[in-house]
Coordinates of C-alpha atoms and ligand atoms in Angstrom, one line a residue:
M1 CA -45.6 40.9 149.1
L2 CA -44.6 37.3 148.4
G3 CA -46.0 36.4 151.8
A4 CA -49.4 37.6 150.6
T5 CA -49.1 35.6 147.3
A6 CA -50.2 32.0 147.0
A7 CA -49.6 29.6 144.1
L8 CA -52.7 29.1 141.9
G9 CA -54.3 25.8 141.3
T10 CA -53.2 23.1 138.9
E11 CA -54.5 21.4 135.7
D12 CA -53.3 18.8 133.3
V13 CA -52.0 20.3 130.1
A14 CA -51.2 18.4 126.8
V15 CA -47.5 18.6 126.1
E16 CA -48.1 20.3 122.8
D17 CA -49.9 23.1 124.6
A18 CA -47.5 23.4 127.6
L19 CA -44.7 25.7 126.2
G20 CA -44.0 28.3 128.9
R21 CA -46.1 26.6 131.6
V22 CA -44.7 25.8 135.0
L23 CA -44.7 22.2 136.3
A24 CA -46.7 21.4 139.4
E25 CA -45.2 17.9 139.6
E26 CA -42.0 15.9 139.0
V27 CA -41.6 14.2 135.7
R28 CA -39.9 10.8 135.9
T29 CA -39.0 8.5 133.0
A30 CA -41.6 5.8 132.5
G31 CA -38.9 3.5 131.0
D32 CA -35.3 3.6 130.0
V33 CA -34.3 6.4 127.7
P34 CA -33.4 5.3 125.1
P35 CA -35.7 2.2 125.6
F36 CA -33.4 -0.3 123.9
D37 CA -29.8 -0.8 122.7
N38 CA -29.6 0.9 119.3
S39 CA -27.2 1.9 116.6
A40 CA -25.6 5.3 116.6
M41 CA -24.7 5.0 113.0
D42 CA -25.8 3.6 109.6
G43 CA -23.7 0.5 109.2
F44 CA -23.5 -3.1 110.3
A45 CA -24.1 -4.7 113.7
V46 CA -21.3 -7.2 114.5
T47 CA -19.4 -9.0 117.2
A48 CA -16.3 -7.2 118.4
G49 CA -13.2 -7.9 116.3
E50 CA -10.3 -6.9 114.1
A51 CA -10.2 -5.1 110.8
G52 CA -9.9 -7.2 107.7
R53 CA -12.1 -10.2 108.8
T54 CA -14.9 -11.3 106.5
L55 CA -18.5 -11.5 107.8
R56 CA -21.7 -12.7 106.1
I57 CA -24.5 -10.1 106.0
V58 CA -27.6 -12.1 107.2
G59 CA -30.3 -9.5 107.6
E60 CA -31.3 -5.9 108.2
A61 CA -32.6 -3.9 111.2
R62 CA -34.2 -0.6 110.4
A63 CA -35.4 2.2 112.8
G64 CA -38.7 0.9 114.0
A65 CA -38.2 -2.6 112.5
P66 CA -35.9 -4.7 114.5
S67 CA -34.3 -7.9 113.1
A68 CA -35.4 -11.1 115.0
R69 CA -32.1 -12.8 114.0
P70 CA -29.3 -13.0 116.5
V71 CA -25.8 -12.1 115.2
G72 CA -23.2 -14.8 115.3
P73 CA -19.4 -14.4 115.3
E74 CA -19.1 -14.7 111.5
Q75 CA -22.1 -12.6 110.8
A76 CA -23.3 -9.0 110.3
V77 CA -26.7 -7.4 110.2
R78 CA -27.3 -4.1 108.2
V79 CA -28.5 -1.4 110.6
S80 CA -29.8 2.1 110.4
T81 CA -29.3 4.8 113.0
G82 CA -31.8 4.3 115.8
A83 CA -32.4 0.6 114.8
A84 CA -32.4 -1.9 117.7
V85 CA -29.1 -3.8 117.5
P86 CA -29.8 -7.6 117.3
V87 CA -29.0 -10.0 120.1
G88 CA -25.4 -11.0 120.0
T89 CA -24.2 -7.7 118.7
E90 CA -21.2 -6.1 120.4
A91 CA -20.5 -3.2 118.1
V92 CA -21.6 -1.3 115.0
V93 CA -19.2 -0.9 112.0
P94 CA -20.1 2.4 110.3
V95 CA -20.8 2.3 106.5
E96 CA -17.7 4.5 106.1
Q97 CA -15.5 1.7 107.6
A98 CA -17.1 -1.1 105.6
E99 CA -16.4 -2.8 102.3
E100 CA -19.3 -4.8 101.0
V101 CA -18.8 -7.4 98.2
D102 CA -21.3 -10.1 97.2
G103 CA -23.2 -10.2 100.5
M104 CA -20.0 -10.2 102.5
L105 CA -18.7 -7.5 104.8
R106 CA -15.1 -6.6 105.4
P107 CA -14.6 -4.0 108.2
T108 CA -11.7 -1.7 107.4
A109 CA -11.3 -0.8 111.1
A110 CA -11.4 -2.8 114.3
A111 CA -14.7 -2.9 116.1
A112 CA -14.2 -2.4 119.8
P113 CA -16.9 -3.7 122.2
G114 CA -19.7 -1.1 122.5
A115 CA -18.5 1.0 119.5
H116 CA -21.3 3.1 118.0
V117 CA -24.0 1.3 120.2
R118 CA -26.2 3.5 122.4
R119 CA -27.2 1.4 125.4
A120 CA -30.7 1.3 126.8
G121 CA -31.0 3.9 129.6
E122 CA -27.8 5.6 128.6
D123 CA -29.5 9.0 128.5
V124 CA -31.6 8.4 131.6
P125 CA -32.6 5.1 133.3
A126 CA -36.2 4.3 134.1
G127 CA -37.7 6.0 137.1
T128 CA -35.3 9.0 137.1
V129 CA -36.7 12.5 137.8
V130 CA -35.8 14.5 134.7
L131 CA -37.9 17.6 135.4
G132 CA -38.5 19.1 138.9
T133 CA -41.6 20.8 140.3
G134 CA -41.5 24.5 139.5
T135 CA -39.6 24.0 136.2
R136 CA -40.7 26.3 133.3
L137 CA -41.2 24.3 130.2
G138 CA -39.1 25.4 127.3
A139 CA -38.3 23.6 124.1
A140 CA -35.8 21.1 125.7
Q141 CA -38.1 20.5 128.7
L142 CA -41.0 19.6 126.4
G143 CA -38.9 17.2 124.5
V144 CA -37.6 15.5 127.6
A145 CA -41.2 15.2 129.0
A146 CA -42.3 13.5 125.7
G147 CA -39.2 11.3 125.8
A148 CA -40.1 10.3 129.4
G149 CA -43.4 9.0 128.1
R150 CA -45.7 11.9 128.9
A151 CA -48.6 13.1 126.8
T152 CA -49.8 15.5 129.6
V153 CA -48.1 17.3 132.4
R154 CA -49.6 18.8 135.6
C155 CA -49.1 22.6 135.5
H156 CA -50.0 25.5 137.6
L157 CA -52.8 27.7 136.2
V158 CA -51.8 30.7 134.2
P159 CA -52.4 33.9 136.1
R160 CA -55.0 36.2 134.6
V161 CA -53.9 39.8 134.6
A162 CA -56.0 42.9 134.1
V163 CA -54.1 46.0 133.1
L164 CA -55.9 49.4 133.8
V165 CA -54.3 52.6 132.5
T166 CA -55.5 55.8 134.1
G167 CA -55.1 59.4 132.9
D168 CA -57.2 62.0 131.0
E169 CA -54.1 62.9 128.9
L170 CA -53.8 59.4 127.4
R171 CA -54.6 58.7 123.7
P172 CA -54.4 55.3 122.0
P173 CA -51.3 54.4 120.0
G174 CA -51.4 56.2 116.6
A175 CA -54.1 58.7 117.6
A176 CA -53.7 62.4 116.7
L177 CA -52.7 64.4 119.8
E178 CA -54.4 67.5 121.1
P179 CA -52.4 69.9 123.2
G180 CA -51.6 68.3 126.6
Q181 CA -52.2 64.7 125.4
I182 CA -49.7 61.9 125.0
H183 CA -49.7 58.4 123.6
E184 CA -50.6 55.7 126.0
S185 CA -47.8 53.1 126.3
N186 CA -48.0 51.5 129.8
G187 CA -50.9 49.2 128.6
L188 CA -48.5 47.8 126.1
T189 CA -45.4 47.5 128.2
L190 CA -47.0 46.2 131.3
G191 CA -49.1 43.7 129.2
A192 CA -46.0 42.5 127.5
L193 CA -44.1 42.1 130.7
A194 CA -47.0 40.1 132.2
E195 CA -47.1 37.8 129.2
Q196 CA -43.3 37.4 129.3
A197 CA -43.7 36.3 132.9
G198 CA -46.0 33.5 131.8
A199 CA -49.3 35.3 132.6
R200 CA -52.3 36.0 130.3
V201 CA -53.7 39.5 129.8
V202 CA -57.5 39.1 130.1
R203 CA -58.4 42.8 130.0
R204 CA -56.7 46.1 129.1
T205 CA -58.8 49.0 130.0
Y206 CA -58.4 52.8 129.6
V207 CA -59.7 54.7 132.6
P208 CA -60.2 58.5 132.8
D209 CA -59.3 60.4 135.9
D210 CA -62.7 60.1 137.4
A211 CA -63.7 58.5 140.7
L212 CA -66.8 56.6 139.4
A213 CA -65.2 55.4 136.2
T214 CA -62.1 54.2 138.2
R215 CA -64.3 52.3 140.5
D216 CA -66.2 50.6 137.7
A217 CA -63.1 49.6 135.9
V218 CA -61.4 48.3 139.1
Q219 CA -64.6 46.3 140.0
G220 CA -64.7 44.7 136.6
A221 CA -61.0 43.8 136.8
L222 CA -61.3 42.3 140.2
E223 CA -64.0 40.0 139.0
E224 CA -62.0 38.4 136.3
A225 CA -58.3 38.6 137.2
D226 CA -55.9 37.0 139.6
V227 CA -53.7 40.1 139.4
V228 CA -54.9 43.7 138.7
V229 CA -52.2 46.1 137.6
V230 CA -53.2 49.8 137.6
S231 CA -50.9 52.3 136.0
G232 CA -51.0 55.9 137.2
G233 CA -53.3 57.6 139.7
V234 CA -51.6 56.3 142.8
S235 CA -49.8 59.6 143.8
V236 CA -51.2 62.3 146.0
G237 CA -52.7 64.6 143.3
P238 CA -56.3 65.7 143.5
H239 CA -57.0 63.6 140.3
D240 CA -55.5 60.3 141.7
H241 CA -58.6 58.1 142.3
V242 CA -57.1 54.6 142.3
K243 CA -56.4 54.2 146.0
G244 CA -59.9 55.4 146.9
A245 CA -61.6 53.0 144.5
L246 CA -59.5 50.1 145.7
G247 CA -60.4 50.8 149.3
A248 CA -64.1 51.1 148.5
L249 CA -64.0 47.8 146.8
G250 CA -62.5 45.9 149.8
V251 CA -58.9 45.7 148.6
T252 CA -56.7 45.9 151.7
E253 CA -53.6 48.1 151.4
R254 CA -50.4 46.1 152.2
F255 CA -48.0 48.9 151.4
W256 CA -47.9 52.3 149.7
G257 CA -44.6 53.8 149.0
V258 CA -41.2 52.2 148.4
A259 CA -37.7 53.5 149.1
L260 CA -36.8 53.2 145.4
R261 CA -36.2 55.4 142.4
P262 CA -38.0 55.1 140.1
G263 CA -41.2 53.9 141.7
K264 CA -41.7 55.8 145.0
P265 CA -45.6 55.8 145.0
T266 CA -45.9 52.0 144.3
W267 CA -49.0 50.6 146.0
F268 CA -49.8 46.9 146.8
G269 CA -52.9 45.4 148.2
T270 CA -54.9 42.2 148.3
R271 CA -58.5 41.1 148.2
E272 CA -58.6 37.4 149.2
A273 CA -56.2 35.7 146.8
T274 CA -56.4 38.6 144.3
L275 CA -53.3 40.8 144.1
V276 CA -53.5 44.5 143.2
F277 CA -50.5 46.6 142.1
G278 CA -50.9 50.3 141.8
L279 CA -47.8 51.3 139.7
P280 CA -46.7 54.9 139.0
G281 CA -47.7 56.2 135.6
N282 CA -44.3 57.3 134.5
P283 CA -43.4 54.8 131.8
V284 CA -40.0 53.8 133.3
S285 CA -41.4 53.7 136.8
A286 CA -44.2 51.5 135.6
M287 CA -41.9 49.0 133.9
V288 CA -39.3 48.9 136.7
T289 CA -41.8 48.4 139.5
F290 CA -43.6 45.8 137.5
V291 CA -40.3 43.9 137.1
L292 CA -39.3 44.2 140.7
F293 CA -42.7 43.7 142.3
A294 CA -45.4 42.3 140.0
R295 CA -43.2 39.8 138.1
P296 CA -42.0 38.0 141.2
A297 CA -45.7 37.7 142.3
L298 CA -46.7 36.3 138.9
L299 CA -43.9 33.7 139.1
A300 CA -44.9 32.7 142.6
Q301 CA -48.5 32.3 141.5
Q302 CA -47.3 29.9 138.9
G303 CA -45.3 27.9 141.4
A304 CA -42.0 29.1 139.9
S305 CA -39.1 30.7 141.7
P306 CA -39.8 34.4 142.1
H307 CA -36.2 35.3 142.1
A308 CA -34.8 36.9 138.9
R309 CA -31.3 36.1 137.8
R310 CA -28.8 38.6 139.3
T311 CA -25.2 39.2 138.6
G312 CA -22.4 41.3 140.0
A313 CA -21.1 44.2 137.8
R314 CA -18.8 47.1 138.2
L315 CA -20.1 50.6 137.7
A316 CA -18.6 52.0 134.5
E317 CA -19.0 55.6 135.8
A318 CA -19.3 57.2 139.2
V319 CA -22.9 57.2 140.5
E320 CA -24.3 59.6 143.1
R321 CA -26.2 57.7 145.8
L322 CA -29.7 58.8 146.9
P323 CA -30.2 59.4 150.6
G324 CA -32.8 57.0 151.8
R325 CA -33.7 55.4 148.4
D326 CA -32.2 52.6 146.4
H327 CA -31.8 53.4 142.7
A328 CA -32.7 50.9 140.0
M329 CA -30.5 52.2 137.3
R330 CA -30.9 50.8 133.7
V331 CA -27.6 49.4 132.5
R332 CA -26.1 47.6 129.7
L333 CA -23.5 44.9 130.6
S334 CA -20.2 44.8 128.8
P335 CA -17.6 42.1 129.4
E336 CA -14.8 44.5 128.2
E337 CA -11.8 45.1 130.5
R338 CA -12.6 48.8 130.4
P339 CA -15.9 50.7 130.2
P340 CA -16.3 51.3 126.5
G341 CA -16.1 55.0 125.7
G342 CA -15.6 55.8 129.3
P343 CA -12.5 57.0 131.2
P344 CA -10.0 54.3 132.0
P345 CA -10.7 53.1 135.6
T346 CA -8.1 53.9 138.2
A347 CA -5.8 51.0 139.0
R348 CA -7.4 50.5 142.4
S349 CA -11.0 50.8 141.4
A350 CA -10.6 48.7 138.3
R351 CA -10.1 45.6 140.2
P352 CA -11.9 45.7 143.5
P353 CA -10.6 42.9 145.7
S354 CA -14.0 41.2 145.9
A355 CA -14.6 41.3 142.1
A356 CA -13.8 38.1 140.3
S357 CA -12.0 38.7 137.1
G358 CA -14.4 38.8 134.3
T359 CA -17.0 40.8 136.3
P360 CA -18.8 42.8 133.6
W361 CA -19.1 46.6 133.5
A362 CA -22.5 48.2 134.1
I363 CA -23.0 51.1 131.7
P364 CA -25.9 53.4 132.2
T365 CA -28.2 53.4 129.2
G366 CA -28.4 57.1 129.0
P367 CA -30.6 59.7 130.7
Q368 CA -32.4 58.0 133.6
G369 CA -35.4 60.2 134.1
S370 CA -38.5 58.1 135.0
H371 CA -40.3 59.6 131.9
Q372 CA -37.4 58.6 129.6
L373 CA -38.5 55.2 128.4
T374 CA -35.6 55.0 125.9
S375 CA -33.5 54.3 128.9
M376 CA -35.1 50.8 128.9
L377 CA -33.9 50.2 125.3
H378 CA -30.7 48.1 125.2
A379 CA -30.9 47.6 129.0
D380 CA -29.6 44.2 130.1
G381 CA -30.6 44.8 133.7
L382 CA -31.3 47.0 136.6
A383 CA -28.3 48.0 138.6
L384 CA -29.4 48.2 142.2
V385 CA -27.5 51.1 143.7
P386 CA -28.0 51.1 147.5
A387 CA -29.3 54.2 149.3
G388 CA -26.6 56.3 150.9
E389 CA -24.6 59.5 151.0
G390 CA -22.0 60.6 148.4
E391 CA -20.7 59.0 145.3
L392 CA -19.9 55.4 144.4
P393 CA -16.7 55.5 142.3
T394 CA -16.2 53.9 139.0
G395 CA -15.4 50.2 139.4
T396 CA -17.6 49.7 142.5
E397 CA -19.3 46.3 142.3
V398 CA -23.1 46.4 142.4
T399 CA -25.9 43.8 142.0
V400 CA -27.7 43.8 138.7
E401 CA -31.1 42.2 138.3
L402 CA -31.2 40.9 134.7
L403 CA -34.2 41.9 132.6
Ligands
AMP1 P1 -49.4 59.6 137.2 O1 -48.7 58.4 137.9 O2 -50.8 59.3 136.9 O3 -49.3 60.8 138.1 O4 -48.6 59.8 135.9 C1 -47.2 60.2 135.9 C2 -46.7 60.5 134.5 O5 -46.8 59.4 133.7 C3 -47.5 61.6 133.8 O6 -46.6 62.4 133.1 C4 -48.4 60.8 132.9 O7 -48.8 61.5 131.7 C5 -47.5 59.6 132.5 N1 -48.3 58.4 132.2 C6 -49.3 58.0 133.0 N2 -49.9 56.9 132.5 C7 -49.3 56.7 131.3 C8 -49.4 55.7 130.3 N3 -50.3 54.7 130.4 N4 -48.6 55.8 129.2 C9 -47.7 56.7 129.1 N5 -47.5 57.7 130.0 C10 -48.3 57.7 131.1
MG2 MG1 -52.3 60.3 136.0

């Protein structure tokens, strides 16, 4: 799937609009950060020396208003935090260590060379790469970019996502339900996951189980989105029209069916650079397959690493393996030595030889049916239980993809 996914183009973005965007270039410091030697404290700039000497206060340097006057051995200049320290200065005496009488200063503590002075380039020297290509810009990254002298940064385009939800039984949130109807939720969950992955939802369309309506909706979505996500209608039922519509509109099937629970009927196809995901309609299946398939693709389109953070964890209870299918089990992670509320692990399984001490426990979040969306509540991650025969005992270490 990633092999069929290309990074989108790039654009310059003002730093104030760039939260959550992904860099398409390196950011280097234009000059030293900080740009000049400055005071770390409110106090007095002085030459280095002992406590108890007497110095004449000859001027003031405030933040943004340096003093032109050099400091001589018998002299001091009043300084504010962030003010450029004058030429000749070796240290700053903080206000708290200064007695001031009649324009004279008596430091009550020795001033060692360099004390309370922040040197130019002490944070980062000029020309240093402070942010790499592919970095997602959070609060600290934006601050560092501005500190490096940037007003704009080159970023990858934001993927445009269309979410189509199919099913005659679906009613909008809050609507009264007739027999056989349910409230639509995948439009919300999938749209939210897309936005959390840095994408923009440009269209959210409800589609009845009808071949023509499905085709119309898919066509509209293909025209305006980089990624089309369809929920439901990809199984083998007589009312599943999604695959037929996609085929008729020139979307090439790359795969249909994955050895995974939940998510077996997942479908993936492409039309030129546009990606199409057909996700199962069951609400848990839809979320899990979005996380495992669509999210990495959206990250790759933004030029970011598609790999989610993973951690090792020990199963807090025995888990039956599925023959021929991996199981993405929703789990909470607990750092406790024992699975909370669970049976104490046996001596052997509690500390598998490979598990570093401090490996968290993976505690299933409750019933794991693919229609039981509450299993996603409080889930820290998806424990990836490999396919196989028989039971994995309590304490077995598994990989958990963090949500
Ligand atoms: P499907 O994949 O279309 O066969 O749907 C599988 C199950 O998921 C059925 O029980 C549907 O009612 C349910 N479902 C499908 N789409 C949604 C949706 N958008 N929101 C909530 N449940 C859905
Ligand atoms: Mg359906």
